[in-house]
mmCIF file of C-alpha atoms in Angstrom:
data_model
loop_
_atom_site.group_PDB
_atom_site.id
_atom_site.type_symbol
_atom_site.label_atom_id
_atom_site.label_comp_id
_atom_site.label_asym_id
_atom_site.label_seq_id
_atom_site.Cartn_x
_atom_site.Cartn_y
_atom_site.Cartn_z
ATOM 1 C CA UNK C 1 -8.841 23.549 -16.331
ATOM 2 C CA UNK C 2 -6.891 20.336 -17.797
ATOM 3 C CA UNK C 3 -3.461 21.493 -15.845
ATOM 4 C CA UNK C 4 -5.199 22.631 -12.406
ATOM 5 C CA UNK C 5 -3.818 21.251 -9.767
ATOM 6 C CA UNK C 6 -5.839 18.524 -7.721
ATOM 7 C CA UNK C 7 -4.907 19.343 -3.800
ATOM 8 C CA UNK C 8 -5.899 16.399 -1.569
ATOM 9 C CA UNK C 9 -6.508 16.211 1.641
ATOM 10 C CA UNK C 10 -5.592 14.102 4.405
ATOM 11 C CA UNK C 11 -4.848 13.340 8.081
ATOM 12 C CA UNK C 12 -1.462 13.147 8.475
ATOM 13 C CA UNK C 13 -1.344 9.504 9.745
ATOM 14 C CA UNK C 14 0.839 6.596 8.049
ATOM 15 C CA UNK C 15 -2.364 5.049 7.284
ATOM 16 C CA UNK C 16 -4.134 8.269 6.097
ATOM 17 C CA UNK C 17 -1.517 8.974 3.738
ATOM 18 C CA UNK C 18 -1.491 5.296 2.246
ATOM 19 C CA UNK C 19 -5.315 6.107 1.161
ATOM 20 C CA UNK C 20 -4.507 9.679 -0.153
ATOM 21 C CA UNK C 21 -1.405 8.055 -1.999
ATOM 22 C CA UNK C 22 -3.504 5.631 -3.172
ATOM 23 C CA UNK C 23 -6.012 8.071 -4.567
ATOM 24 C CA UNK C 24 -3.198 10.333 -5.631
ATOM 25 C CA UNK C 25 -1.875 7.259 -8.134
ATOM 26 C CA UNK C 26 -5.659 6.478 -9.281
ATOM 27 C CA UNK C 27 -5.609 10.117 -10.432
ATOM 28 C CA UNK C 28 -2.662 10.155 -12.261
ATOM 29 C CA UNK C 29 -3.210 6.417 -13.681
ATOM 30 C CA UNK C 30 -6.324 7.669 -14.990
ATOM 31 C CA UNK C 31 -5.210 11.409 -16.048
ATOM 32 C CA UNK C 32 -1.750 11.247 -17.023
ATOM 33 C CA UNK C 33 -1.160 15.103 -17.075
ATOM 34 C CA UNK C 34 -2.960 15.733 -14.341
ATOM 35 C CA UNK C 35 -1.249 17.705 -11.309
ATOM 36 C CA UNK C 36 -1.713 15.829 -7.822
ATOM 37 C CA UNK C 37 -0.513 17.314 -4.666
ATOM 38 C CA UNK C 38 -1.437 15.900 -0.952
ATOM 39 C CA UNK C 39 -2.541 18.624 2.238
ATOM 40 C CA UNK C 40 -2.366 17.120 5.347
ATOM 41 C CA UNK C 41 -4.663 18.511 7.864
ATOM 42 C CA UNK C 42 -5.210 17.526 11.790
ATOM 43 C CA UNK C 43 -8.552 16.508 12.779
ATOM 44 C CA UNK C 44 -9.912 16.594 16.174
ATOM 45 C CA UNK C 45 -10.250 12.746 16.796
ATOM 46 C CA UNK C 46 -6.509 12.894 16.119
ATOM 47 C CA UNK C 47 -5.599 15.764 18.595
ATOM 48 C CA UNK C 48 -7.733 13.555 21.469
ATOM 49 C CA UNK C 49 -5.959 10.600 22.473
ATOM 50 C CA UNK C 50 -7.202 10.294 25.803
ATOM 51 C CA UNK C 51 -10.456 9.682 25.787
ATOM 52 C CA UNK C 52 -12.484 6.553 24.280
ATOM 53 C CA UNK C 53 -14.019 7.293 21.122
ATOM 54 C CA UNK C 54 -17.546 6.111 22.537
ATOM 55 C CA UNK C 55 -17.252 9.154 25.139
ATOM 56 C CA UNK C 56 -16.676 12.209 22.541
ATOM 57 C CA UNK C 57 -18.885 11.074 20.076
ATOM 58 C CA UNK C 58 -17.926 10.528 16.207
ATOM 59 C CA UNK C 59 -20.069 12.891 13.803
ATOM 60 C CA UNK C 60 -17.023 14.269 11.893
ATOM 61 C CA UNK C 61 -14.446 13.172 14.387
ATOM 62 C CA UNK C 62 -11.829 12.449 11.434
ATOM 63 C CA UNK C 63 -13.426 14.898 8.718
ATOM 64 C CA UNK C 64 -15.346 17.838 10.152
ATOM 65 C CA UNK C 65 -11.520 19.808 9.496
ATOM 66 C CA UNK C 66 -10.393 18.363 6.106
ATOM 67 C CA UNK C 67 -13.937 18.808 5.350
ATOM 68 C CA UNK C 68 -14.058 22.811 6.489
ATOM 69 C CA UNK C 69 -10.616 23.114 4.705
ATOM 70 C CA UNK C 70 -12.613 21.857 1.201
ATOM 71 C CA UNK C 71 -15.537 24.327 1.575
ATOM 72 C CA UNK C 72 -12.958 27.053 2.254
ATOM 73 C CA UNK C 73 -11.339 26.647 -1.335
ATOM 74 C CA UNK C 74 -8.043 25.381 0.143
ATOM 75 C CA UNK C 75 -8.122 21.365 -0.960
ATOM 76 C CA UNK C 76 -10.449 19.754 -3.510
ATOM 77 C CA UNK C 77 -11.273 16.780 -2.313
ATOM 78 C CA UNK C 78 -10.889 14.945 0.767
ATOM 79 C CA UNK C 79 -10.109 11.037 1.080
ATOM 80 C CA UNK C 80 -11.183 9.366 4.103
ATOM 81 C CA UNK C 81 -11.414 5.867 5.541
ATOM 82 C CA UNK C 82 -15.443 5.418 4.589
ATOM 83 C CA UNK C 83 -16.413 4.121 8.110
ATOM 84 C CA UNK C 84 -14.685 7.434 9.528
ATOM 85 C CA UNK C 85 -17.162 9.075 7.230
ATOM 86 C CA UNK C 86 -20.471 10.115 8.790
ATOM 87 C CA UNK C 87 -23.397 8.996 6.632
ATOM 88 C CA UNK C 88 -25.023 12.584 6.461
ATOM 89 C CA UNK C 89 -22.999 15.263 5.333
ATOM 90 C CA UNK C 90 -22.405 18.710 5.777
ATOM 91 C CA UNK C 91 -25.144 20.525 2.808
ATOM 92 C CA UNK C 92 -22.792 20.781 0.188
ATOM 93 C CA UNK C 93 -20.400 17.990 0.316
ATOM 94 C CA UNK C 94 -21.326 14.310 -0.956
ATOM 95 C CA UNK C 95 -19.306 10.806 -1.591
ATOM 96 C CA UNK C 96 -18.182 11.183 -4.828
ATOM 97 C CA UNK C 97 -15.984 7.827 -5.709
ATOM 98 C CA UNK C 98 -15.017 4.821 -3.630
ATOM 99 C CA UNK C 99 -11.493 2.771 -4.540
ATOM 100 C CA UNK C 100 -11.774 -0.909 -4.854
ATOM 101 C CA UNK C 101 -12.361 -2.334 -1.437
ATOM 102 C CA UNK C 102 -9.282 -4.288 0.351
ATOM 103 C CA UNK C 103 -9.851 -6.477 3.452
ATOM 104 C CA UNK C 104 -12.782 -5.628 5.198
ATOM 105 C CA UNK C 105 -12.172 -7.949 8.225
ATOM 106 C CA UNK C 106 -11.025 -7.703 11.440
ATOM 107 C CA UNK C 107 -7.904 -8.788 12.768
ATOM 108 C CA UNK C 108 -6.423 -10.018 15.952
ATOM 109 C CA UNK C 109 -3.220 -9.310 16.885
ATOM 110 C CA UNK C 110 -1.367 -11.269 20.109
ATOM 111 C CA UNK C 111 1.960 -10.872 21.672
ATOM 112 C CA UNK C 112 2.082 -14.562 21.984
ATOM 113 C CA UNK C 113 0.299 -15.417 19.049
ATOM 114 C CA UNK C 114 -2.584 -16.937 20.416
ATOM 115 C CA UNK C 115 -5.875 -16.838 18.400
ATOM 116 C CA UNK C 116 -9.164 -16.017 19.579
ATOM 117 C CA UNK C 117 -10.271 -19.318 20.848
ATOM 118 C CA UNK C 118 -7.264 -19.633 22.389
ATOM 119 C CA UNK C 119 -7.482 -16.317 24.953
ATOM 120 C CA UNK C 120 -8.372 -16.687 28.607
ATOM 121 C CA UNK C 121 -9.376 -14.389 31.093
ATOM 122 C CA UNK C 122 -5.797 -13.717 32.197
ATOM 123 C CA UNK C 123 -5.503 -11.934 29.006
ATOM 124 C CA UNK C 124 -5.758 -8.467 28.452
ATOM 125 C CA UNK C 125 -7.561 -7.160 25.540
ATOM 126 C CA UNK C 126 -7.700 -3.506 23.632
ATOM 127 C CA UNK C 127 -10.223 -2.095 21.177
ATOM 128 C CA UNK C 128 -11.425 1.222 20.760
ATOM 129 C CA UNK C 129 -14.958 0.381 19.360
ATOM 130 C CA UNK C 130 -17.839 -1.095 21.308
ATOM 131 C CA UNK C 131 -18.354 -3.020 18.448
ATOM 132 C CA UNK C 132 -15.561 -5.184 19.028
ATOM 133 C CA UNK C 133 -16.085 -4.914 22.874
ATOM 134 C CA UNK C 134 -18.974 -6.025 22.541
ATOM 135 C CA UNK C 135 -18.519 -9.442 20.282
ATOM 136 C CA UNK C 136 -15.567 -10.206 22.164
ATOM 137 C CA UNK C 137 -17.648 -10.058 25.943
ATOM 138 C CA UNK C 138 -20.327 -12.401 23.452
ATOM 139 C CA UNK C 139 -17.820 -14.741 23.118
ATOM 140 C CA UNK C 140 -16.477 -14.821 26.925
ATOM 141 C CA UNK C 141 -17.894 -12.652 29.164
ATOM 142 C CA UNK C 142 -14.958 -12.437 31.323
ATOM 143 C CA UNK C 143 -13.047 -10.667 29.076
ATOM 144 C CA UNK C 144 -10.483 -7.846 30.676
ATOM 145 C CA UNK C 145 -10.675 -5.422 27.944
ATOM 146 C CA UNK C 146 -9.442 -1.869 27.854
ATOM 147 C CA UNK C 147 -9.792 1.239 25.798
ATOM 148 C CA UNK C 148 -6.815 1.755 23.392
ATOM 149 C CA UNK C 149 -6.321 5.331 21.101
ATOM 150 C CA UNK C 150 -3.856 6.111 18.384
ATOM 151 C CA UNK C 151 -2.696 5.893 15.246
ATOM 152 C CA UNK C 152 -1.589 1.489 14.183
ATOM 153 C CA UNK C 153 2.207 2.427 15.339
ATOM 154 C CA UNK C 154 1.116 4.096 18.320
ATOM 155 C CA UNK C 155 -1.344 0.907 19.584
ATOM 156 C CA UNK C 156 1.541 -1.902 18.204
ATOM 157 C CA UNK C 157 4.009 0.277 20.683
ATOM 158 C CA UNK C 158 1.468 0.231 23.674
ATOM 159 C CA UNK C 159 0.888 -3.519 22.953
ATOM 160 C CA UNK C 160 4.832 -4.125 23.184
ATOM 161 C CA UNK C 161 5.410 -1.945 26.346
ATOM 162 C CA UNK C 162 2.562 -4.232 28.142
ATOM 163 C CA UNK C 163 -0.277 -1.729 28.043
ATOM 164 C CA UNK C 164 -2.573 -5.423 26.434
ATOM 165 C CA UNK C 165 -1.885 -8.705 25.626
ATOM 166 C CA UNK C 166 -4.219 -8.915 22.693
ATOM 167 C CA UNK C 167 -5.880 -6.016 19.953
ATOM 168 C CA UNK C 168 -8.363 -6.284 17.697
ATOM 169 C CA UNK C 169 -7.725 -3.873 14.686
ATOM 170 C CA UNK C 170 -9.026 -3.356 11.082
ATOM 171 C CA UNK C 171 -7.084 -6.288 8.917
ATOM 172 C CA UNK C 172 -6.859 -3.250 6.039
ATOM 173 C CA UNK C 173 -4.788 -0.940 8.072
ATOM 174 C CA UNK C 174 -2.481 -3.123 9.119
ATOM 175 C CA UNK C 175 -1.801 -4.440 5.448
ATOM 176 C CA UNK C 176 -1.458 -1.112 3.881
ATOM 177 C CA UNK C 177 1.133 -0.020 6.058
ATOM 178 C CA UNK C 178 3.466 -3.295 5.707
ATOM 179 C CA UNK C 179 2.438 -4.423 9.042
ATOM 180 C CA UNK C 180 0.983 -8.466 7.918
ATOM 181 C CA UNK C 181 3.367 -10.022 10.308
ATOM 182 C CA UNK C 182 2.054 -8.412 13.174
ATOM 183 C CA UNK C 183 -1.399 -10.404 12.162
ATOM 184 C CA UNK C 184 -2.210 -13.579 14.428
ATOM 185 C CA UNK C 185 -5.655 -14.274 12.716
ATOM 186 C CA UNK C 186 -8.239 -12.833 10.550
ATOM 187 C CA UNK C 187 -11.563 -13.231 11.976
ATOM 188 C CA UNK C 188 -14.293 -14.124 9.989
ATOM 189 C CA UNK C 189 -17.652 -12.047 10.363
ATOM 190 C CA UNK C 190 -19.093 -14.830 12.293
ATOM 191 C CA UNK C 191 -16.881 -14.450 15.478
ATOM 192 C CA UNK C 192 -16.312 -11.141 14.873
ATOM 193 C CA UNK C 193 -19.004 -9.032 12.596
ATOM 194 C CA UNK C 194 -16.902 -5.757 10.961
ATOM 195 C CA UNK C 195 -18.228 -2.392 11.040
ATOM 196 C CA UNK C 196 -20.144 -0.999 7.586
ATOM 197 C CA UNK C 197 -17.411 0.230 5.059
ATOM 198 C CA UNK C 198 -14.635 -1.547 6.517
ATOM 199 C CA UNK C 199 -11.613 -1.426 4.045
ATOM 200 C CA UNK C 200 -12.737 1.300 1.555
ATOM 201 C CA UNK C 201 -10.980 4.350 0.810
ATOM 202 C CA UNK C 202 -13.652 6.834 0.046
ATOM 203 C CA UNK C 203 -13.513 10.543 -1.691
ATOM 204 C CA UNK C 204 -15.510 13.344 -0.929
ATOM 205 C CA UNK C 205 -16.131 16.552 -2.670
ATOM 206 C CA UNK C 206 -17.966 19.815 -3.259
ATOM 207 C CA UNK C 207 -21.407 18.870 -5.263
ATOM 208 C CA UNK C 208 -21.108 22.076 -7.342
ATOM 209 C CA UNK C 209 -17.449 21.537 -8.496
ATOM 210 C CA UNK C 210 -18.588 19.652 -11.473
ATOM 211 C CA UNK C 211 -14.535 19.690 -12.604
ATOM 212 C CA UNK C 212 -13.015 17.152 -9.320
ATOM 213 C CA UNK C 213 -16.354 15.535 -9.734
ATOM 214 C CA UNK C 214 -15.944 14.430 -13.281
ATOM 215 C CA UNK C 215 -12.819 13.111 -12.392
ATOM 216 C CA UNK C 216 -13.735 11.129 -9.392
ATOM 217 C CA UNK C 217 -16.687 9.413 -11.532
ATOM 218 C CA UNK C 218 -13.468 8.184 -13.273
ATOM 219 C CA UNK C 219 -11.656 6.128 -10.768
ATOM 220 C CA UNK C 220 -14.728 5.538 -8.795
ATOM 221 C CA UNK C 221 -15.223 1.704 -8.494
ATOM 222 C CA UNK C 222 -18.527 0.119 -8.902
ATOM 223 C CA UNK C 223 -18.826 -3.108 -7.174
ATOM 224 C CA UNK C 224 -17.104 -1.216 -4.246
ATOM 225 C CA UNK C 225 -19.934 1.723 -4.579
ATOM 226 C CA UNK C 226 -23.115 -0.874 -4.141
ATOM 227 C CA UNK C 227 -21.034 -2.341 -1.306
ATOM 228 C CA UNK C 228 -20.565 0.828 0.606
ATOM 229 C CA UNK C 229 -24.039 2.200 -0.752
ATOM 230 C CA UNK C 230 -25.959 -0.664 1.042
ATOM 231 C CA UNK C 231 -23.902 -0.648 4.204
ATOM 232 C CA UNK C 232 -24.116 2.726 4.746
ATOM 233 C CA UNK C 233 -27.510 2.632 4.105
ATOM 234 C CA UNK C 234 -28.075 0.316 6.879
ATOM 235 C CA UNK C 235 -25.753 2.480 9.631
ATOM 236 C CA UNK C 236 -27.759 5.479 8.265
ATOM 237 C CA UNK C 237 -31.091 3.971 8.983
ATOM 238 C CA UNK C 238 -29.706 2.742 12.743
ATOM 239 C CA UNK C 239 -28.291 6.301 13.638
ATOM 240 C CA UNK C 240 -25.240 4.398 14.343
ATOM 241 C CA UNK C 241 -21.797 5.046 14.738
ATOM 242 C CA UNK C 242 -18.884 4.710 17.083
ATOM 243 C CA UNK C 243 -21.339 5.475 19.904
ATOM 244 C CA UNK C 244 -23.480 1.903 19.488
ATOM 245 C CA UNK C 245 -22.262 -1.647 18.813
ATOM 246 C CA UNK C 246 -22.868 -2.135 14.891
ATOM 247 C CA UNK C 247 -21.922 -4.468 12.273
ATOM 248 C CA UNK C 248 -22.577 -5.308 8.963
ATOM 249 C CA UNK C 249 -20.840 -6.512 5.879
ATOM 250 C CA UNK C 250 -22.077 -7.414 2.488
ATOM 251 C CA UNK C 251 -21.441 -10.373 -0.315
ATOM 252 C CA UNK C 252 -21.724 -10.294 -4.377
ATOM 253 C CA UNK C 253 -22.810 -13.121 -6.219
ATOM 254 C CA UNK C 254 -24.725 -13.232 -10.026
ATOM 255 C CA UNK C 255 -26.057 -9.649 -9.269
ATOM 256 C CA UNK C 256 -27.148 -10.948 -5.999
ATOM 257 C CA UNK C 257 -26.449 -9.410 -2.693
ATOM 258 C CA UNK C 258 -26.689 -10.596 0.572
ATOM 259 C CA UNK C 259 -26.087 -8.058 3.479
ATOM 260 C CA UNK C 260 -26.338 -9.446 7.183
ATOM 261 C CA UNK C 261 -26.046 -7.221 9.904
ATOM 262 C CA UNK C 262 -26.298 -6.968 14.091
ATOM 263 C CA UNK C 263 -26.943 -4.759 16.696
ATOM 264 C CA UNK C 264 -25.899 -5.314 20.087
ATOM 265 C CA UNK C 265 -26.018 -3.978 24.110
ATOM 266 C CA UNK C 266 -22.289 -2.874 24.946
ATOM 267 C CA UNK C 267 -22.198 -5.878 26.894
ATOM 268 C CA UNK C 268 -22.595 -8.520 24.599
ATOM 269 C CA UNK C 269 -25.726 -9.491 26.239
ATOM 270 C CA UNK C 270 -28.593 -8.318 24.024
ATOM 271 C CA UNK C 271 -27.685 -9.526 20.278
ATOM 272 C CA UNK C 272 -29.741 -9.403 17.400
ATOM 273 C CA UNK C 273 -28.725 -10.397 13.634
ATOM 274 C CA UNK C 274 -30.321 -11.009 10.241
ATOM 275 C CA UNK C 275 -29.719 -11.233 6.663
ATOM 276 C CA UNK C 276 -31.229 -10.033 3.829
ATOM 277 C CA UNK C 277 -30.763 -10.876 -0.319
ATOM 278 C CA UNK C 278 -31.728 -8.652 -3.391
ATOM 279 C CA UNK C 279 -30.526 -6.996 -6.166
ATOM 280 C CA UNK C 280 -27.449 -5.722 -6.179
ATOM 281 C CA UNK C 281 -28.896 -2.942 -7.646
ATOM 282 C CA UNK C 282 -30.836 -2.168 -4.660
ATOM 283 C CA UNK C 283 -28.299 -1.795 -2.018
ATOM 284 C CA UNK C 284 -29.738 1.139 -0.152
ATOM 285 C CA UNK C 285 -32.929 -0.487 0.066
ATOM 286 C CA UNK C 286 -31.696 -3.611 1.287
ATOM 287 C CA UNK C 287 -29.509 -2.053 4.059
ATOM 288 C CA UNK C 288 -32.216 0.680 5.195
ATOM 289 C CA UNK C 289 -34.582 -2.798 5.037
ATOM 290 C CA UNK C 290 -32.501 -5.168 7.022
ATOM 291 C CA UNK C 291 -31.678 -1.873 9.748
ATOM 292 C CA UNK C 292 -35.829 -1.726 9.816
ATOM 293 C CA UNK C 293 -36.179 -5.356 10.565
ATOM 294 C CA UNK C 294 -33.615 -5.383 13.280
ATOM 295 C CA UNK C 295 -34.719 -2.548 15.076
ATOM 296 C CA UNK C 296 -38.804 -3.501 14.916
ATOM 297 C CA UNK C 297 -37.322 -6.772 16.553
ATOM 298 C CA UNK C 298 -35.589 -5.117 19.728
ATOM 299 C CA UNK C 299 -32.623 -3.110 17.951
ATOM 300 C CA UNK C 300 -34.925 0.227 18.849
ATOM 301 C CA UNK C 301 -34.692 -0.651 22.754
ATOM 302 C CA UNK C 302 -31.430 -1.675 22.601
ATOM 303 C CA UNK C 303 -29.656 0.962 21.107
ATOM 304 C CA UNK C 304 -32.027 4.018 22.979
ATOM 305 C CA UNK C 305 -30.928 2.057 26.749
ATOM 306 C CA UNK C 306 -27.204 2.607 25.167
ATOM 307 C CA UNK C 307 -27.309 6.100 23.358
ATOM 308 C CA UNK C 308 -26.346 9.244 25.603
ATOM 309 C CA UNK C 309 -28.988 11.717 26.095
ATOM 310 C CA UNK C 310 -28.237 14.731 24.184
#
């Protein structure tokens, strides 16, 4: 078993291939002789590009393939951005190892470099969450703001040809590609809360293949796992997803942790938020705790007047 190869895989995105590079390296950092080769496989949310991601729901959107491709013997393991990753899986399959967590803000980027506070109704905005749709009509109202789809080239090209003025896009993909200079501001959490998991690269395998799961426990980073653990926790307990405005992020201090999340109407105009510190140790609890006490205070009416009936 030392020499088997480890087969990866991936969307087939610049940004997808960063995070399977990235796992690729942790492999071979860790395991020297160990053979690492990269699949790249198409996912449905990447073969839609027409319609907003709030319209054709998310469960699997960007794994359900790579994920089918894993249980069919052809790839190992699969890497995924960890908010792509639904926070029940397919019996079988769990999260096996997180990477260390980069940037987990949001960024705006402007064609004339304004900032935030600095954007007028005149300006036309693009997101494809209602997450961010709904912060940004928080902070004005008046916002003009249109769905955007695609891969970071594809919106950065639509931006140039005048399809917005302004995007709001994960900080993380934008620096993993090379693309910094196209950043105008980061936003902190407090004018613009990020979604759970933002900025992890996460790994998921087969739970009986004891072999790839040895070797994730191996590169899997811990600090990065209670983040993710208690965050995902919290979007697990909310049923939430690209379908409801969400956020929540999570801070570390002297095996304290302090996770403050929101849920919102897609118009900005119903907002809740809270905060909750424990043990770091306790993550899940603290998320699935802080989800509770949000939706006992209105998050329960809020979110059923926004989901779709099934």
């Amino acid at each position: 078993m030392k020499n088997k190869t480890v087969r990866i895989g991936t969307r087939g995105s610049q940004l997808a291939l960063y995070q399977a590079n990235a796992v690729k390296e942790a492999l071979e950092s860790t395991y020297p002789d160990l053979p690492v080769e990269i699949k790249i496989i198409h996912t449905k949310g990447d073969k839609i590009l027409d319609v907003a991601l709030s319209k054709i729901g998310d469960k699997g959107l960007f794994t359900k393939e790579i994920e089918m491709a894993m249980v069919a013997g052809e790839v190992d393991l699969a890497v995924h951005s960890l908010k792509d990753l639904p926070t029940t899986l397919p019996e079988g399959l769990k999260l096996a190892a997180v990477l260390e967590r980069a940037e987990y803000r949001d960024a705006l980027v402007s064609r004339e470099g304004k900032k935030l506070d600095e954007l007028t109704t005149e300006d036309i905005l693009a997101t494809s969450s209602l997450r961010r749709r709904a912060s940004l009509l928080r902070h004005n109202p008046d916002f003009q703001i249109n769905d955007i789809r695609g891969n970071v080239n594809t919106r950065l090209r639509k931006m140039e040809e005048g399809y917005c003025d302004v995007m709001i896009m994960a900080a993380a993909g934008l620096q993993r590609i090379g693309l910094d200079d196209y950043i105008t501001e980061i936003l902190e959490p407090d004018q613009l809360m990020p979604p759970p998991s933002q900025g992890i690269i996460a790994i998921e395998t087969k739970e009986d293949d004891t072999y790839i799961n040895e070797l994730m426990a191996g590169i899997n980073h811990e600090e990065t796992w209670l983040a993710g653990t208690a965050e995902r926790a919290f979007l697990r307990t909310l049923e939430g997803g690209c379908q409801v405005p969400i956020g929540c992020y999570t801070r570390r201090e002297n095996g304290q942790m302090t996770i403050t999340g929101f849920v919102s109407s897609v118009d900005g105009t119903e907002y809740l938020e809270d905060s909750l510190t424990g043990n770091e140790k306790d993550g899940e609890h603290l998320g699935i705790q802080l989800a509770t006490t949000l939706l006992e205070r209105g998050g329960k009416t809020i979110l059923q007047n926004i989901r779709p009936v099934e």
